Coordinates of C-alpha atoms in Angstrom, one line a residue:
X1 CA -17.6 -17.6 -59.9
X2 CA -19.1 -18.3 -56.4
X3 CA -15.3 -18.8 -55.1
X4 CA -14.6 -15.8 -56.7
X5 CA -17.4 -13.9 -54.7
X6 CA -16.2 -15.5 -51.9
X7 CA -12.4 -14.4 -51.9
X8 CA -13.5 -10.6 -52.9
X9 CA -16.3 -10.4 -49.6
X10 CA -12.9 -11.7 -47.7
X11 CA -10.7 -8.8 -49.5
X12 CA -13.4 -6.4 -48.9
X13 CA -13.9 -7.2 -45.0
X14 CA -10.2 -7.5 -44.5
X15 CA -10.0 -3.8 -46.2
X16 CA -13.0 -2.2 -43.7
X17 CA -11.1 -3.8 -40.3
X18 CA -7.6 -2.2 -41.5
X19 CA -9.9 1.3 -42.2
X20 CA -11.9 1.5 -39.4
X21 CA -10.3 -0.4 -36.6
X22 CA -8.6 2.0 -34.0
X23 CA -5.5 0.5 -32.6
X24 CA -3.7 2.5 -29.7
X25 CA -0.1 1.8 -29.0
X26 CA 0.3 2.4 -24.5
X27 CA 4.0 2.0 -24.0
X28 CA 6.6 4.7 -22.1
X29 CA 7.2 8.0 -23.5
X30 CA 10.4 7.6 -23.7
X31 CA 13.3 4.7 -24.3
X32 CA 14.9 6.4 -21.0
X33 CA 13.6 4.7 -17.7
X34 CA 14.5 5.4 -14.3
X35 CA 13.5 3.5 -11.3
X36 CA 11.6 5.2 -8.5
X37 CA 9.2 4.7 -5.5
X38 CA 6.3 6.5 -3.7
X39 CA 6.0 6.6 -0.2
X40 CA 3.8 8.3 2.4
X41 CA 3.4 8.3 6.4
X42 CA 3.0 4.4 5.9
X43 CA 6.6 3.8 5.3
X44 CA 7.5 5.4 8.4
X45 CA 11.4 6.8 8.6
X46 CA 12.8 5.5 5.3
X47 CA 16.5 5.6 4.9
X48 CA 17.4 7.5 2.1
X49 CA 20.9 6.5 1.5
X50 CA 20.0 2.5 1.3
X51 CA 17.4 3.4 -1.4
X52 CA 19.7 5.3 -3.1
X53 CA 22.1 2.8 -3.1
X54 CA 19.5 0.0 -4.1
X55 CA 19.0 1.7 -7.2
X56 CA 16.2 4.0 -6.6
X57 CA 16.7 7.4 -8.6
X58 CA 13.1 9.0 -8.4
X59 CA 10.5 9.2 -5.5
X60 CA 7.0 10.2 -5.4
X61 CA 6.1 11.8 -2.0
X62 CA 2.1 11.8 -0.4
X63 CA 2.7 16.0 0.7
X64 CA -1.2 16.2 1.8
X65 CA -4.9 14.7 1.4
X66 CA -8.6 16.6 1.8
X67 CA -8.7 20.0 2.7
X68 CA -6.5 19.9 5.8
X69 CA -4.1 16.8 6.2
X70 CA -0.5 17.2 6.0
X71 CA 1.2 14.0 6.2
X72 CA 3.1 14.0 8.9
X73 CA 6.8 12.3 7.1
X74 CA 6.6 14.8 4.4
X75 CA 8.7 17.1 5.4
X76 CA 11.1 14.5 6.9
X77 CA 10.2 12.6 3.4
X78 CA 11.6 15.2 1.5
X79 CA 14.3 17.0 2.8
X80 CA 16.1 13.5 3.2
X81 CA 15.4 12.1 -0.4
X82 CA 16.8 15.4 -2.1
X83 CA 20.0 15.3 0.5
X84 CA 20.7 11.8 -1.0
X85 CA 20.4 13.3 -4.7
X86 CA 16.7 10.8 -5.2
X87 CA 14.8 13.3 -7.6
X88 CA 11.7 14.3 -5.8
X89 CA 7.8 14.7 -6.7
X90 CA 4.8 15.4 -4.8
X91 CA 1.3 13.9 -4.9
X92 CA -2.1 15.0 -3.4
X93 CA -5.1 12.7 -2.3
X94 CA -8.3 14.5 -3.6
X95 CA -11.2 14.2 -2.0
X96 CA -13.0 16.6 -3.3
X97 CA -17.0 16.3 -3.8
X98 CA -17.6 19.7 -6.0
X99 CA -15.8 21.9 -7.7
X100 CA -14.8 24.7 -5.0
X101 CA -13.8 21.9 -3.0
X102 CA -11.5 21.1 -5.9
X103 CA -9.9 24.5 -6.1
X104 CA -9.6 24.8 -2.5
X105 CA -7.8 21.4 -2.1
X106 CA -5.4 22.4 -5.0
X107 CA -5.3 25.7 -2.7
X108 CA -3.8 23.7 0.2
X109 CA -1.0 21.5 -1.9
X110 CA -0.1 23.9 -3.0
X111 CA 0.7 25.9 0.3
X112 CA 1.8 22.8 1.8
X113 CA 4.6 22.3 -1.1
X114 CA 5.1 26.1 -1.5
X115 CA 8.9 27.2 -1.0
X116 CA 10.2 23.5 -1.9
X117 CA 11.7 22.6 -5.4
X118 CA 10.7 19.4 -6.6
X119 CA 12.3 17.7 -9.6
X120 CA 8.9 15.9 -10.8
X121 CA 5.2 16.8 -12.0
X122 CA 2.8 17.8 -9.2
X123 CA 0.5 14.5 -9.4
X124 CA -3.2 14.0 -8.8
X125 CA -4.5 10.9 -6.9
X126 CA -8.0 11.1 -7.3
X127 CA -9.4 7.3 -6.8
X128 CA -12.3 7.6 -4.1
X129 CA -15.3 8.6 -5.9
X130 CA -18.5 8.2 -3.5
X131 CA -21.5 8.6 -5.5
X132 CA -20.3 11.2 -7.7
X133 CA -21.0 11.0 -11.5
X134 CA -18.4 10.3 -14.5
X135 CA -19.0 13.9 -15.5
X136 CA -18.5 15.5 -11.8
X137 CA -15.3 13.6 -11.9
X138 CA -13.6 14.8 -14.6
X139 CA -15.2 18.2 -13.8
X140 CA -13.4 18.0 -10.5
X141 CA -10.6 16.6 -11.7
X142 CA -9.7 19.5 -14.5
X143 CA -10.8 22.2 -11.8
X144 CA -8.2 20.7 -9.6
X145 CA -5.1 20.3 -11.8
X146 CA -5.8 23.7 -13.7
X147 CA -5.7 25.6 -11.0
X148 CA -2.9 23.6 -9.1
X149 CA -1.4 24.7 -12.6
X150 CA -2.1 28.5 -12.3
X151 CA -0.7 28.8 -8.4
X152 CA 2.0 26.6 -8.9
X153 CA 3.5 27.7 -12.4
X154 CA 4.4 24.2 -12.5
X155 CA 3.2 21.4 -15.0
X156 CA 1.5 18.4 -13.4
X157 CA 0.2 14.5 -13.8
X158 CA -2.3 12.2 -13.1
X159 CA -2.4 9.3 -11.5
X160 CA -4.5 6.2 -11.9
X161 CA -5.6 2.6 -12.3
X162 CA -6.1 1.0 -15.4
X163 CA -9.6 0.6 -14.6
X164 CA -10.3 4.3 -14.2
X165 CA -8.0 5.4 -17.2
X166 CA -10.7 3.4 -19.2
X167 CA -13.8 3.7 -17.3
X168 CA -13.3 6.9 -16.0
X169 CA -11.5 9.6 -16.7
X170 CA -11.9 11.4 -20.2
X171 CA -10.6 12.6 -23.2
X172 CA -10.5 16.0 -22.0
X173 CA -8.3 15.1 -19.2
X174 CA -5.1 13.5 -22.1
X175 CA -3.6 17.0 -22.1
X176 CA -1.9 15.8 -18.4
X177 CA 0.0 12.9 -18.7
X178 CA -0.7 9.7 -17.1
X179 CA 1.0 7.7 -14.0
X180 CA -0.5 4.4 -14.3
X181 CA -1.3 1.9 -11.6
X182 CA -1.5 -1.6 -12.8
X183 CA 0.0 -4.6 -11.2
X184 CA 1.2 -8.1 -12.2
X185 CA 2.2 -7.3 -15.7
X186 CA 4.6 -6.3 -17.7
X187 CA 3.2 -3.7 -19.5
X188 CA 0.1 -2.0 -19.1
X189 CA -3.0 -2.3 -20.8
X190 CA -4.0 0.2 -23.7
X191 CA -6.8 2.8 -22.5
X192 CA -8.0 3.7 -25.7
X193 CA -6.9 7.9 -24.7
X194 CA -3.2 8.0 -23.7
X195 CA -0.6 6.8 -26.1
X196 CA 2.0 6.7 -23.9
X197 CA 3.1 6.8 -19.8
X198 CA 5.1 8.8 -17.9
X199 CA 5.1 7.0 -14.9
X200 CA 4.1 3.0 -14.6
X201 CA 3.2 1.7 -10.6
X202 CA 3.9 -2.2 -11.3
X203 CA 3.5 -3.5 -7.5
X204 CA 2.5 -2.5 -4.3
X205 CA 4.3 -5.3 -2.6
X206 CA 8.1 -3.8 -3.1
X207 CA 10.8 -4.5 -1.2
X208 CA 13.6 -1.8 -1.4
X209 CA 16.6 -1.4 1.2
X210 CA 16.1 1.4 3.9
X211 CA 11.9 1.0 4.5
X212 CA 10.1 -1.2 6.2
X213 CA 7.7 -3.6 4.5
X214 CA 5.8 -3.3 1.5
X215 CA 5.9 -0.2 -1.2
X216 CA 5.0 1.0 -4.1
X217 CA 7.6 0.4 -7.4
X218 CA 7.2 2.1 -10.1
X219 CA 9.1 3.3 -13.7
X220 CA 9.5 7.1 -14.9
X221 CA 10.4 8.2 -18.2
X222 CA 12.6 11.5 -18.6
X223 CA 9.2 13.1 -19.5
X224 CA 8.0 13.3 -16.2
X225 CA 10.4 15.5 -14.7
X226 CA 9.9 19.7 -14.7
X227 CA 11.4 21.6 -17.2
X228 CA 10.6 24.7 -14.7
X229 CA 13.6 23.8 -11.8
X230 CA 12.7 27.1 -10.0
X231 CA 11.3 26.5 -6.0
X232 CA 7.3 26.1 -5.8
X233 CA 6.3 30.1 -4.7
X234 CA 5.0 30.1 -0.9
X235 CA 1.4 30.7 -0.7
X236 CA 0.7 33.8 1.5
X237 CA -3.2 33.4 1.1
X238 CA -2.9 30.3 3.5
X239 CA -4.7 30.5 6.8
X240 CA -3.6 27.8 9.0
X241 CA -6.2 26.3 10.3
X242 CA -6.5 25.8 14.2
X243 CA -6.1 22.1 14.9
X244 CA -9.2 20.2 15.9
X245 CA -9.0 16.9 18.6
X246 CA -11.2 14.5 19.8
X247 CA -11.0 12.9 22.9
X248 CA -11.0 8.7 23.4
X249 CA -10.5 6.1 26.7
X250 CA -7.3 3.9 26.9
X251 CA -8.9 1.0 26.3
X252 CA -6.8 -2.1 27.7
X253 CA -3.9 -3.3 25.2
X254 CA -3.5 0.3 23.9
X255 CA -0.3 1.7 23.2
X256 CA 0.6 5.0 21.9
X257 CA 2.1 3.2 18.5
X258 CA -0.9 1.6 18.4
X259 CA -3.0 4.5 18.3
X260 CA -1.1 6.7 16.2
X261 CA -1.6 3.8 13.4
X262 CA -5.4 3.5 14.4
X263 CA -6.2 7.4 14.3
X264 CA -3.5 8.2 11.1
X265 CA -1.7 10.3 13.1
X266 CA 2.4 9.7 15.6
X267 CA 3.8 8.9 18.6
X268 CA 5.7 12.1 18.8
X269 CA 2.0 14.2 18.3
X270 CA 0.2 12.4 20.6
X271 CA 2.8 13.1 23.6
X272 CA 3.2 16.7 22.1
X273 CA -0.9 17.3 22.7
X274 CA -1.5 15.5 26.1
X275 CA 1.7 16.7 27.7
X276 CA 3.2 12.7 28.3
X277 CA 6.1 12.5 30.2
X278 CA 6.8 8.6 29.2
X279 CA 5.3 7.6 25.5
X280 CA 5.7 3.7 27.2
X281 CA 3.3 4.8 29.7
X282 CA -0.5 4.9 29.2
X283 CA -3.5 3.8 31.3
X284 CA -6.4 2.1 30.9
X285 CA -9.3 4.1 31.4
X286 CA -7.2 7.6 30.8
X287 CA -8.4 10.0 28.6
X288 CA -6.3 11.0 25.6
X289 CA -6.5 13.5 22.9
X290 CA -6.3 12.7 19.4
X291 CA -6.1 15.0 16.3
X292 CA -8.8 14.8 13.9
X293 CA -7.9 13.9 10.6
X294 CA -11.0 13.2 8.2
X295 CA -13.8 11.6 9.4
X296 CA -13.9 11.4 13.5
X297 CA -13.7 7.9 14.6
X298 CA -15.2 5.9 17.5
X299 CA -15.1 2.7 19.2
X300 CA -18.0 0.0 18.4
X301 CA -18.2 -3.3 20.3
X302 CA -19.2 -6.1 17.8
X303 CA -19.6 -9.6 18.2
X304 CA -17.9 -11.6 15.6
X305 CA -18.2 -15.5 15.2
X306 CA -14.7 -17.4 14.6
X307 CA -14.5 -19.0 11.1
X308 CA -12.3 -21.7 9.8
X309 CA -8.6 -20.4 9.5
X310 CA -9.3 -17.5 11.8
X311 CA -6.2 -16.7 14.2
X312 CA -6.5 -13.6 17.0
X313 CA -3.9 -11.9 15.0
X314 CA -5.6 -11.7 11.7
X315 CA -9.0 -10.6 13.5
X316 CA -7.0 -7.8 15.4
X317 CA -5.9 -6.9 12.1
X318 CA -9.2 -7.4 10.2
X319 CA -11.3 -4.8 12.9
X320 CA -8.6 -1.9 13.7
X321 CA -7.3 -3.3 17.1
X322 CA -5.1 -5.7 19.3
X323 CA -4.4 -9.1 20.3
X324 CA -4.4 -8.1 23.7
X325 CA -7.4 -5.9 24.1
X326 CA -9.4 -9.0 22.3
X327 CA -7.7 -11.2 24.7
X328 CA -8.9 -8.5 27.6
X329 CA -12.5 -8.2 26.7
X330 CA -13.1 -12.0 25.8
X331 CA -11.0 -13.5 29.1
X332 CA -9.0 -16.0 26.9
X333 CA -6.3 -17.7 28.9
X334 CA -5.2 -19.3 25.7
X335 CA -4.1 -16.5 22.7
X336 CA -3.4 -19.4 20.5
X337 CA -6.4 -21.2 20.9
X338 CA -9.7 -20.2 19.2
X339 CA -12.6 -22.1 18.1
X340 CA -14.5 -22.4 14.7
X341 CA -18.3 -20.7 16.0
X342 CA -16.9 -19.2 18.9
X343 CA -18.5 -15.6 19.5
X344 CA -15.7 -13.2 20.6
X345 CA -16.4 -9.4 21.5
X346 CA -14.6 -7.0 19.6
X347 CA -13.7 -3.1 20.0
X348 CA -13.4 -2.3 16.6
X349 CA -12.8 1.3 15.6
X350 CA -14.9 2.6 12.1
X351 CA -15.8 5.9 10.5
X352 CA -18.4 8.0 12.3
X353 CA -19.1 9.3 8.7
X354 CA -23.0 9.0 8.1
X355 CA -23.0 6.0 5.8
X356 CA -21.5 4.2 8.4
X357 CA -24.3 4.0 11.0
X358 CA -25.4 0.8 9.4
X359 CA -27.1 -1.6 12.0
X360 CA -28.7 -3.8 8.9
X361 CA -25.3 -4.4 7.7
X362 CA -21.7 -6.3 9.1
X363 CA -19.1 -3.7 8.6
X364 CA -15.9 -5.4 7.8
X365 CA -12.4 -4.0 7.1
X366 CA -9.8 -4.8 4.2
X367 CA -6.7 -6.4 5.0
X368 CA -3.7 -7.2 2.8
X369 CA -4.5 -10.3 1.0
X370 CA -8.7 -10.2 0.7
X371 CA -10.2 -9.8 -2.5
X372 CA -14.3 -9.6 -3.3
X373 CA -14.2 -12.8 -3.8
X374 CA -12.3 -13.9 -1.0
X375 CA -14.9 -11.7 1.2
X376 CA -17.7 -13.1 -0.4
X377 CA -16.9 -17.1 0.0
X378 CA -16.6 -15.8 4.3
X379 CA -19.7 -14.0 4.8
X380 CA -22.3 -16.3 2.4
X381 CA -22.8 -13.7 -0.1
X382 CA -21.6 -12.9 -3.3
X383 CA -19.5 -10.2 -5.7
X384 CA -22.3 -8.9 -7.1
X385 CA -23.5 -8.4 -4.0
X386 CA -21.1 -6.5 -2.2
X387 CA -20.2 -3.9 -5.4
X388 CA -24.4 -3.5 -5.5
X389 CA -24.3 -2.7 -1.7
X390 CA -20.8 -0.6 -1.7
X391 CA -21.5 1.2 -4.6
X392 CA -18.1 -0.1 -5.8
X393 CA -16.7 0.7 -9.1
X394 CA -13.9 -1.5 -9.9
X395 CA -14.6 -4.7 -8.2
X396 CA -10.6 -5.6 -8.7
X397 CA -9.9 -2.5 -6.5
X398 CA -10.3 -2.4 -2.8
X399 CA -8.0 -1.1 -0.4
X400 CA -6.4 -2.1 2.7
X401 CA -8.2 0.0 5.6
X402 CA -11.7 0.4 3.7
X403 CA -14.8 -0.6 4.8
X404 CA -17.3 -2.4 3.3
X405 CA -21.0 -3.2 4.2
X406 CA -21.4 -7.3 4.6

């Protein structure tokens, strides 16, 4: 008889999990899967008719960010990618902090997009968050796509991590589809809101014929392309806005490649806006203007102390600048030859945004390869630390170019 109780208990527990367990299946929407790409100004001048022939059928194009920033390959970006017969989509970077600042940013894709015809959903990239609350994002986040939506007439997507698909974003957003970042596996992890992907980012760390470096790979099912074909309708309510500059110093070791990386901007706009004869020709000590896109940004001498494994190349690359203006400020006959606790001088360059005027704090900027932990084990601190001090949401997630308070 006890056995007996036993095995039923069993029977009944077995019978409540099967009841009241929620499974969610997270696969593609469809069995049909093309291979695709999306690019932006960091990519430079892609090759179209390599990727096409390396088997790329779909890309996803960066079109604008903010309230103001066009970037500057996507025109270039897209006229190219639909001569070569790649099917074509657009994505916007939101940096919205309210809702009219939502509306307003939708306002802009869409004029920036308006008279083209892409073949794919209009996506949202909406990944920066700041202090704002789970509910002001997904506030935010609806303003923005329905009335991207209501200019466009055209259906749209959103993209995100796996982290923010969980943590993040809510049900009332699972009417939009979902373009899901997560790398290193084979299939994505269930969210627990969307059933199924449209698009799947797998790797950031691509390598596809006709670009340079690194980009994103990703999967689309049929799903994510327009069933509306017709050309995005021009938006006549746009006022172009007058373009705003800021004036720096050549500093030694400057180039104009070099700054157009540092101030997210080109070659061919810096000549355009200071009138340069020769692009291989600057001066030290010459005064240059520089479009401002964002926050304005300004030069800051620090001194940093040469750890273990340090080279000049990966500190250039670590604080915004060059080999040769380190080399210039720190008289080093030797580029090869640093020293563990040697104190270098560095002209880094960092946001003039207001959170940034941190003299309590090391500001340090991502490179390809760090992780928390990584950052952690260098400075003496810890993880918990530096999400506690960054406000950081996803402590897997931090981006090339960010920077973080040590």
């Amino acid at each position: 008889m006890k056995h007996t109780n036993i095995r039923i208990a069993i029977i009944f527990l077995i019978i409540n999990m099967f009841c009241f367990t929620r499974t969610f299946a997270f696969g593609p929407s469809s069995n049909a899967i093309y291979n695709g790409i999306d690019v932006s100004q960091w990519q430079e001048r892609i090759n179209y008719q390599e990727v096409k022939n390396s088997g790329i059928e779909v890309v996803y194009i960066r079109a604008s960010e903010g309230e103001g920033y066009i970037d500057p390959y996507f025109k270039a970006n897209y006229e190219n990618a639909k001569a070569n017969g790649l099917k074509v989509g657009f994505y916007h970077y939101v940096t919205a902090r309210t809702e009219e600042e939502a509306r307003q940013q939708a306002q802009f894709f869409a004029s920036v997009i308006g008279g083209t015809t892409p073949d794919c959903k209009l996506a949202m990239d909406f990944e920066s968050f700041g202090n704002l609350s789970i509910e002001e994002i997904n506030n935010i986040s609806l303003e923005f796509l329905q009335t991207l939506e209501s200019i466009t007439g055209k259906e749209c997507i959103i993209y995100s991590d796996a982290y923010n698909a969980i943590n993040t974003f809510g049900e009332e957003l699972t009417k939009y589809p979902i373009w899901i970042a997560e790398y290193g596996v084979s299939s994505p992890e269930p969210n627990g809101k969307w059933n199924t992907w449209e698009g799947f980012q797998y790797t950031d760390l691509g390598s596809v014929r006709g670009i340079n470096g690194n980009v994103d790979m990703d999967y689309y099912t049929e799903e994510i392309f327009l069933s509306d074909q017709n050309n995005i309708p021009e938006n006549e309510t746009n006022i172009t806005r007058p373009e705003e500059t800021q004036t720096i110093i050549v500093q030694p070791g400057d180039t104009l490649s070099y700054l157009a990386i540092e101030y997210n901007t080109t070659v061919e706009k810096l000549v355009e806006l200071n009138n340069i004869q020769n692009p291989n020709l600057i001066y030290v000590g010459e005064s240059l203007k520089i479009p401002i896109i964002g926050t304005v940004k300004k030069r800051e001498t620090i001194t940093y102390t040469v750890q273990y494994g340090d080279t000049l190349t990966a500190i250039a690359e670590r604080y915004a600048t060059t080999v040769n203006q380190i080399v210039e400020l720190n008289n080093i006959q030797n580029p090869n030859l640093i020293y563990v606790g040697q104190t270098l001088e560095i002209n880094t360059n960092v946001s003039s945004a207001n959170d940034l005027h941190d003299t309590n704090h090391t500001l340090y900027r991502v490179i390809r390869g760090d992780t928390l932990s990584s950052i952690a084990v260098r400075y003496g601190t810890t993880v918990t630390q530096l999400v506690e001090l960054n406000n950081i949401q996803n402590p897997n997630l931090i981006y090339v170019g960010e920077i973080l308070r040590i």
